PDB file of C-alpha atoms in Angstrom:
ATOM      1  CA  MET A   1     -23.918   8.433 -18.443  1.00 47.00           C
ATOM      2  CA  ALA A   2     -27.330   6.911 -19.117  1.00 45.00           C
ATOM      3  CA  ASP A   3     -30.139   7.545 -16.611  1.00 51.00           C
ATOM      4  CA  LYS A   4     -29.874   4.524 -14.341  1.00 59.00           C
ATOM      5  CA  THR A   5     -31.173   6.180 -11.202  1.00 67.00           C
ATOM      6  CA  ASN A   6     -31.015   3.201  -8.870  1.00 85.00           C
ATOM      7  CA  ALA A   7     -28.730   0.905 -10.840  1.00 94.00           C
ATOM      8  CA  PRO A   8     -25.202   0.278  -9.540  1.00 97.00           C
ATOM      9  CA  LEU A   9     -22.532   2.359 -11.257  1.00 98.00           C
ATOM     10  CA  ARG A  10     -20.598   0.050 -13.577  1.00 98.00           C
ATOM     11  CA  ILE A  11     -16.848   0.591 -13.101  1.00 98.00           C
ATOM     12  CA  ALA A  12     -13.940  -0.567 -15.234  1.00 98.00           C
ATOM     13  CA  ALA A  13     -10.742  -0.294 -13.188  1.00 98.00           C
ATOM     14  CA  PHE A  14      -7.300   0.011 -14.819  1.00 98.00           C
ATOM     15  CA  ALA A  15      -4.072  -0.856 -12.997  1.00 97.00           C
ATOM     16  CA  SER A  16      -0.429  -1.690 -13.658  1.00 96.00           C
ATOM     17  CA  GLY A  17       0.540  -2.817 -10.160  1.00 94.00           C
ATOM     18  CA  ARG A  18      -0.928  -4.443  -7.089  1.00 93.00           C
ATOM     19  CA  GLY A  19      -4.169  -2.477  -7.211  1.00 95.00           C
ATOM     20  CA  SER A  20      -4.329  -1.232  -3.616  1.00 96.00           C
ATOM     21  CA  ASN A  21      -6.710   1.568  -4.589  1.00 97.00           C
ATOM     22  CA  ILE A  22      -8.977  -0.929  -6.358  1.00 97.00           C
ATOM     23  CA  ALA A  23      -8.924  -3.062  -3.196  1.00 97.00           C
ATOM     24  CA  SER A  24      -9.996  -0.024  -1.169  1.00 97.00           C
ATOM     25  CA  ILE A  25     -12.808   0.759  -3.622  1.00 98.00           C
ATOM     26  CA  LEU A  26     -14.007  -2.861  -3.511  1.00 98.00           C
ATOM     27  CA  LYS A  27     -13.995  -2.784   0.292  1.00 98.00           C
ATOM     28  CA  HIS A  28     -16.339   0.218   0.303  1.00 98.00           C
ATOM     29  CA  ILE A  29     -18.591  -1.305  -2.368  1.00 98.00           C
ATOM     30  CA  GLU A  30     -18.817  -4.648  -0.567  1.00 97.00           C
ATOM     31  CA  ALA A  31     -19.655  -2.818   2.684  1.00 97.00           C
ATOM     32  CA  GLY A  32     -22.650  -1.288   0.914  1.00 97.00           C
ATOM     33  CA  GLU A  33     -21.246   2.246   1.121  1.00 97.00           C
ATOM     34  CA  ILE A  34     -21.113   2.827  -2.652  1.00 98.00           C
ATOM     35  CA  ASN A  35     -23.860   1.804  -5.082  1.00 98.00           C
ATOM     36  CA  ALA A  36     -21.421   0.479  -7.672  1.00 98.00           C
ATOM     37  CA  LYS A  37     -19.952  -2.665  -9.181  1.00 98.00           C
ATOM     38  CA  VAL A  38     -16.460  -3.220 -10.571  1.00 98.00           C
ATOM     39  CA  VAL A  39     -17.393  -5.059 -13.759  1.00 98.00           C
ATOM     40  CA  THR A  40     -13.856  -5.603 -15.068  1.00 98.00           C
ATOM     41  CA  ILE A  41     -10.220  -4.983 -14.193  1.00 98.00           C
ATOM     42  CA  ILE A  42      -7.865  -4.158 -17.048  1.00 98.00           C
ATOM     43  CA  CYS A  43      -4.078  -4.393 -16.703  1.00 97.00           C
ATOM     44  CA  ASN A  44      -1.261  -3.677 -19.123  1.00 95.00           C
ATOM     45  CA  LYS A  45       0.973  -6.165 -17.265  1.00 94.00           C
ATOM     46  CA  SER A  46       0.038  -9.828 -17.128  1.00 92.00           C
ATOM     47  CA  LYS A  47       1.621 -10.333 -13.696  1.00 92.00           C
ATOM     48  CA  ALA A  48       0.154  -7.223 -12.079  1.00 94.00           C
ATOM     49  CA  GLY A  49      -1.175  -7.880  -8.607  1.00 95.00           C
ATOM     50  CA  ALA A  50      -4.480  -6.388  -9.698  1.00 96.00           C
ATOM     51  CA  MET A  51      -5.021  -9.467 -11.909  1.00 96.00           C
ATOM     52  CA  GLU A  52      -4.876 -11.662  -8.815  1.00 95.00           C
ATOM     53  CA  LEU A  53      -7.165  -9.233  -7.010  1.00 96.00           C
ATOM     54  CA  ALA A  54      -9.697  -9.668  -9.817  1.00 97.00           C
ATOM     55  CA  LYS A  55      -9.514 -13.447  -9.399  1.00 96.00           C
ATOM     56  CA  GLN A  56     -10.066 -13.189  -5.630  1.00 96.00           C
ATOM     57  CA  HIS A  57     -13.210 -11.103  -6.156  1.00 97.00           C
ATOM     58  CA  ASN A  58     -14.515 -13.069  -9.170  1.00 97.00           C
ATOM     59  CA  ILE A  59     -14.183 -10.048 -11.430  1.00 98.00           C
ATOM     60  CA  PRO A  60     -13.436 -10.581 -15.146  1.00 98.00           C
ATOM     61  CA  SER A  61      -9.955  -9.333 -15.979  1.00 97.00           C
ATOM     62  CA  HIS A  62      -8.192  -8.450 -19.219  1.00 97.00           C
ATOM     63  CA  HIS A  63      -4.505  -8.135 -19.988  1.00 97.00           C
ATOM     64  CA  ILE A  64      -4.413  -5.457 -22.697  1.00 96.00           C
ATOM     65  CA  SER A  65      -0.986  -4.305 -23.818  1.00 93.00           C
ATOM     66  CA  HIS A  66      -0.180  -2.120 -26.816  1.00 91.00           C
ATOM     67  CA  THR A  67       2.502  -4.688 -27.709  1.00 91.00           C
ATOM     68  CA  HIS A  68      -0.244  -7.150 -28.673  1.00 91.00           C
ATOM     69  CA  PHE A  69      -1.508  -5.003 -31.545  1.00 93.00           C
ATOM     70  CA  GLU A  70      -0.150  -4.083 -34.950  1.00 92.00           C
ATOM     71  CA  ASP A  71      -0.848  -0.388 -34.455  1.00 92.00           C
ATOM     72  CA  PHE A  72      -2.175   2.047 -31.873  1.00 90.00           C
ATOM     73  CA  LYS A  73      -5.613   2.256 -33.503  1.00 94.00           C
ATOM     74  CA  ALA A  74      -6.132  -1.477 -33.113  1.00 95.00           C
ATOM     75  CA  PHE A  75      -5.059  -1.159 -29.476  1.00 94.00           C
ATOM     76  CA  SER A  76      -7.497   1.656 -28.694  1.00 96.00           C
ATOM     77  CA  ASP A  77     -10.324   0.000 -30.668  1.00 97.00           C
ATOM     78  CA  HIS A  78      -9.910  -3.187 -28.658  1.00 97.00           C
ATOM     79  CA  MET A  79      -9.885  -1.276 -25.360  1.00 97.00           C
ATOM     80  CA  LEU A  80     -13.068   0.528 -26.341  1.00 98.00           C
ATOM     81  CA  SER A  81     -14.746  -2.729 -27.338  1.00 98.00           C
ATOM     82  CA  VAL A  82     -13.949  -4.265 -23.944  1.00 98.00           C
ATOM     83  CA  LEU A  83     -15.333  -1.238 -22.117  1.00 98.00           C
ATOM     84  CA  GLU A  84     -18.479  -1.355 -24.253  1.00 98.00           C
ATOM     85  CA  GLN A  85     -18.816  -5.102 -23.624  1.00 98.00           C
ATOM     86  CA  TYR A  86     -19.197  -4.408 -19.895  1.00 98.00           C
ATOM     87  CA  GLU A  87     -21.499  -1.385 -20.408  1.00 98.00           C
ATOM     88  CA  THR A  88     -19.015   0.741 -18.497  1.00 98.00           C
ATOM     89  CA  ASP A  89     -20.314   3.893 -16.816  1.00 98.00           C
ATOM     90  CA  LEU A  90     -17.060   5.063 -15.224  1.00 98.00           C
ATOM     91  CA  VAL A  91     -13.398   4.299 -15.938  1.00 98.00           C
ATOM     92  CA  VAL A  92     -11.179   4.383 -12.851  1.00 98.00           C
ATOM     93  CA  LEU A  93      -7.405   4.576 -13.305  1.00 98.00           C
ATOM     94  CA  ALA A  94      -5.695   3.181 -10.214  1.00 96.00           C
ATOM     95  CA  GLY A  95      -1.952   3.125 -10.682  1.00 92.00           C
ATOM     96  CA  TYR A  96      -2.221   2.640 -14.438  1.00 95.00           C
ATOM     97  CA  MET A  97       1.235   3.530 -15.729  1.00 91.00           C
ATOM     98  CA  ARG A  98       0.435   4.170 -19.383  1.00 89.00           C
ATOM     99  CA  LYS A  99      -1.307   7.061 -21.066  1.00 89.00           C
ATOM    100  CA  VAL A 100      -4.811   5.992 -22.047  1.00 94.00           C
ATOM    101  CA  PRO A 101      -5.419   6.237 -25.830  1.00 95.00           C
ATOM    102  CA  ILE A 102      -6.947   9.585 -26.688  1.00 96.00           C
ATOM    103  CA  GLU A 103      -9.895   7.903 -28.438  1.00 97.00           C
ATOM    104  CA  VAL A 104     -10.792   6.189 -25.149  1.00 97.00           C
ATOM    105  CA  VAL A 105     -10.417   9.423 -23.168  1.00 97.00           C
ATOM    106  CA  ARG A 106     -12.735  11.193 -25.610  1.00 97.00           C
ATOM    107  CA  ALA A 107     -15.304   8.379 -25.524  1.00 98.00           C
ATOM    108  CA  TYR A 108     -15.431   8.604 -21.713  1.00 98.00           C
ATOM    109  CA  LYS A 109     -15.106  12.362 -21.397  1.00 96.00           C
ATOM    110  CA  GLY A 110     -16.173  13.362 -17.897  1.00 96.00           C
ATOM    111  CA  ARG A 111     -16.456   9.687 -16.962  1.00 98.00           C
ATOM    112  CA  MET A 112     -12.814   8.781 -16.372  1.00 98.00           C
ATOM    113  CA  LEU A 113     -10.988   9.347 -13.085  1.00 98.00           C
ATOM    114  CA  ASN A 114      -7.357   9.154 -12.033  1.00 98.00           C
ATOM    115  CA  ILE A 115      -5.647   9.507  -8.678  1.00 97.00           C
ATOM    116  CA  HIS A 116      -2.366  11.386  -8.388  1.00 97.00           C
ATOM    117  CA  PRO A 117      -0.119  11.259  -5.292  1.00 97.00           C
ATOM    118  CA  ALA A 118       0.306  15.028  -4.918  1.00 98.00           C
ATOM    119  CA  LEU A 119      -1.777  18.189  -4.770  1.00 98.00           C
ATOM    120  CA  LEU A 120      -2.278  19.061  -8.424  1.00 98.00           C
ATOM    121  CA  PRO A 121      -1.378  21.221 -10.243  1.00 97.00           C
ATOM    122  CA  SER A 122       1.877  20.897  -8.250  1.00 97.00           C
ATOM    123  CA  PHE A 123       4.142  17.930  -8.981  1.00 98.00           C
ATOM    124  CA  GLY A 124       2.167  16.643 -11.940  1.00 96.00           C
ATOM    125  CA  GLY A 125       2.875  15.983 -15.590  1.00 93.00           C
ATOM    126  CA  GLN A 126       4.787  13.507 -17.732  1.00 91.00           C
ATOM    127  CA  GLY A 127       7.335  11.485 -15.762  1.00 92.00           C
ATOM    128  CA  LEU A 128       5.837  12.431 -12.390  1.00 94.00           C
ATOM    129  CA  TYR A 129       4.155   9.237 -11.245  1.00 92.00           C
ATOM    130  CA  GLY A 130       4.428   6.860  -8.303  1.00 91.00           C
ATOM    131  CA  LYS A 131       7.396   7.390  -6.040  1.00 93.00           C
ATOM    132  CA  ASN A 132       8.965   9.844  -8.508  1.00 96.00           C
ATOM    133  CA  VAL A 133       6.354  12.319  -7.258  1.00 98.00           C
ATOM    134  CA  HIS A 134       7.339  11.890  -3.612  1.00 98.00           C
ATOM    135  CA  GLN A 135      11.006  12.320  -4.466  1.00 98.00           C
ATOM    136  CA  ALA A 136      10.179  15.563  -6.288  1.00 98.00           C
ATOM    137  CA  VAL A 137       8.182  16.806  -3.285  1.00 98.00           C
ATOM    138  CA  LEU A 138      11.078  16.056  -0.918  1.00 98.00           C
ATOM    139  CA  ASP A 139      13.662  17.597  -3.260  1.00 98.00           C
ATOM    140  CA  TYR A 140      11.601  20.787  -3.477  1.00 98.00           C
ATOM    141  CA  GLY A 141      11.328  21.069   0.300  1.00 98.00           C
ATOM    142  CA  ALA A 142       7.525  21.251   0.260  1.00 98.00           C
ATOM    143  CA  LYS A 143       5.848  21.362   3.667  1.00 98.00           C
ATOM    144  CA  VAL A 144       2.629  19.680   2.547  1.00 98.00           C
ATOM    145  CA  SER A 145       1.707  17.070  -0.005  1.00 98.00           C
ATOM    146  CA  GLY A 146      -1.376  14.984  -0.520  1.00 98.00           C
ATOM    147  CA  ALA A 147      -3.474  13.304  -3.171  1.00 98.00           C
ATOM    148  CA  THR A 148      -5.831  14.417  -5.937  1.00 98.00           C
ATOM    149  CA  VAL A 149      -8.646  12.568  -7.670  1.00 98.00           C
ATOM    150  CA  HIS A 150      -9.226  14.292 -10.985  1.00 98.00           C
ATOM    151  CA  ILE A 151     -11.138  13.968 -14.212  1.00 98.00           C
ATOM    152  CA  VAL A 152      -8.915  12.615 -16.980  1.00 97.00           C
ATOM    153  CA  ASP A 153      -8.477  14.817 -20.025  1.00 96.00           C
ATOM    154  CA  GLU A 154      -6.160  14.611 -23.014  1.00 93.00           C
ATOM    155  CA  GLU A 155      -2.984  15.714 -21.192  1.00 93.00           C
ATOM    156  CA  TYR A 156      -1.085  14.393 -18.167  1.00 92.00           C
ATOM    157  CA  ASP A 157      -2.646  15.403 -14.818  1.00 95.00           C
ATOM    158  CA  THR A 158      -4.441  18.501 -16.120  1.00 96.00           C
ATOM    159  CA  GLY A 159      -8.106  17.538 -15.663  1.00 96.00           C
ATOM    160  CA  PRO A 160     -10.247  19.284 -13.030  1.00 97.00           C
ATOM    161  CA  PRO A 161      -9.968  17.990  -9.451  1.00 98.00           C
ATOM    162  CA  VAL A 162     -12.856  16.120  -7.847  1.00 98.00           C
ATOM    163  CA  CYS A 163     -11.308  15.514  -4.401  1.00 97.00           C
ATOM    164  CA  GLN A 164      -8.072  16.617  -2.747  1.00 98.00           C
ATOM    165  CA  LYS A 165      -6.633  16.034   0.712  1.00 98.00           C
ATOM    166  CA  CYS A 166      -3.403  17.211   2.365  1.00 98.00           C
ATOM    167  CA  VAL A 167      -0.788  15.468   4.461  1.00 98.00           C
ATOM    168  CA  PRO A 168       2.202  17.084   6.200  1.00 98.00           C
ATOM    169  CA  VAL A 169       5.715  16.510   4.900  1.00 98.00           C
ATOM    170  CA  LYS A 170       7.941  15.787   7.889  1.00 98.00           C
ATOM    171  CA  CYS A 171      11.595  16.778   8.236  1.00 97.00           C
ATOM    172  CA  ASP A 172      12.715  13.160   8.511  1.00 97.00           C
ATOM    173  CA  ASP A 173      10.515  11.832   5.716  1.00 98.00           C
ATOM    174  CA  THR A 174      11.861   9.437   3.126  1.00 98.00           C
ATOM    175  CA  VAL A 175      10.188   8.615  -0.157  1.00 98.00           C
ATOM    176  CA  GLU A 176       8.738   5.491   1.457  1.00 98.00           C
ATOM    177  CA  THR A 177       7.336   7.166   4.588  1.00 98.00           C
ATOM    178  CA  LEU A 178       5.750   9.945   2.542  1.00 98.00           C
ATOM    179  CA  HIS A 179       4.393   7.381   0.089  1.00 97.00           C
ATOM    180  CA  GLN A 180       2.690   5.454   2.894  1.00 97.00           C
ATOM    181  CA  ARG A 181       1.131   8.612   4.366  1.00 98.00           C
ATOM    182  CA  VAL A 182      -0.209   9.718   0.985  1.00 98.00           C
ATOM    183  CA  LEU A 183      -1.417   6.215   0.084  1.00 97.00           C
ATOM    184  CA  LYS A 184      -3.551   6.145   3.221  1.00 97.00           C
ATOM    185  CA  ILE A 185      -5.497   9.223   2.099  1.00 98.00           C
ATOM    186  CA  GLU A 186      -5.686   7.936  -1.486  1.00 98.00           C
ATOM    187  CA  HIS A 187      -7.659   5.031  -0.055  1.00 98.00           C
ATOM    188  CA  GLU A 188     -10.008   7.546   1.581  1.00 98.00           C
ATOM    189  CA  ILE A 189     -10.662  10.002  -1.216  1.00 98.00           C
ATOM    190  CA  TYR A 190     -10.900   7.682  -4.222  1.00 98.00           C
ATOM    191  CA  PRO A 191     -13.946   5.821  -2.855  1.00 98.00           C
ATOM    192  CA  GLN A 192     -15.479   9.196  -1.931  1.00 98.00           C
ATOM    193  CA  ALA A 193     -15.048  10.526  -5.470  1.00 98.00           C
ATOM    194  CA  ILE A 194     -16.614   7.372  -6.906  1.00 98.00           C
ATOM    195  CA  LYS A 195     -19.520   7.667  -4.490  1.00 97.00           C
ATOM    196  CA  TYR A 196     -20.272  11.124  -5.909  1.00 97.00           C
ATOM    197  CA  PHE A 197     -20.644   9.540  -9.339  1.00 97.00           C
ATOM    198  CA  ALA A 198     -22.620   6.576  -7.996  1.00 97.00           C
ATOM    199  CA  ASP A 199     -25.017   8.927  -6.209  1.00 96.00           C
ATOM    200  CA  ARG A 200     -25.409  10.995  -9.395  1.00 95.00           C
ATOM    201  CA  CYS A 201     -24.689  14.173  -7.429  1.00 95.00           C
ATOM    202  CA  ILE A 202     -21.792  15.492  -9.509  1.00 95.00           C
ATOM    203  CA  THR A 203     -21.750  17.869 -12.446  1.00 93.00           C
ATOM    204  CA  ILE A 204     -18.791  19.164 -14.432  1.00 93.00           C
ATOM    205  CA  ASP A 205     -18.827  22.724 -15.714  1.00 91.00           C
ATOM    206  CA  GLY A 206     -15.540  23.432 -17.496  1.00 89.00           C
ATOM    207  CA  ARG A 207     -12.896  23.178 -14.785  1.00 92.00           C
ATOM    208  CA  LYS A 208     -15.446  23.353 -11.999  1.00 94.00           C
ATOM    209  CA  VAL A 209     -16.613  20.062 -10.479  1.00 95.00           C
ATOM    210  CA  VAL A 210     -19.814  20.732  -8.534  1.00 95.00           C
ATOM    211  CA  ILE A 211     -20.970  18.316  -5.837  1.00 94.00           C
ATOM    212  CA  LYS A 212     -24.674  18.637  -5.048  1.00 89.00           C
ATOM    213  CA  ASP A 213     -25.355  18.426  -1.321  1.00 74.00           C
ATOM    214  CA  ASP A 214     -28.045  16.005  -0.229  1.00 48.00           C
TER     215      ASP A 214
END
């Protein structure tokens, strides 16, 4: 990330659904709690709710689907060009249900975040996303679950954690009730993780994410 000591952190947010985590991040930014700006919202689905969210907040949006391109290289090249167009500092994946092209992950190494609805490394990996995760937690009989904000690397859900928070799993929980409890803390810890980046108080040393105390 370039040295922009007092400049707002420029965020490109990716989503496939309604974008509730993006809405939470925007709420904290607009309240003046995070020195950042969401400069674009990118969706792989044209009817994703996050596209409407972008319109409501006057944020440029892009529908970028791999189906629009003749090969995967053209797809990743276009995604990179859009991110470069907005001088993106940090990529934030918020319910983005496709694996980001490896060229993009490498270009934004250490500058791409994802949120996962469980306490990684438990209940992570390919196929474990969204409510599938909560079903797996319930099937296993786990007593706690939670959410993890982590750095994105080249595999599914294996990057080092930035923030984690627990919630109890109750005996009468359903997938939906557990989902709602976890979603509430997602909306707490994702803005906090972004604030660390915006305040330039985070360093990454291998798998260790160090937060410098003020």
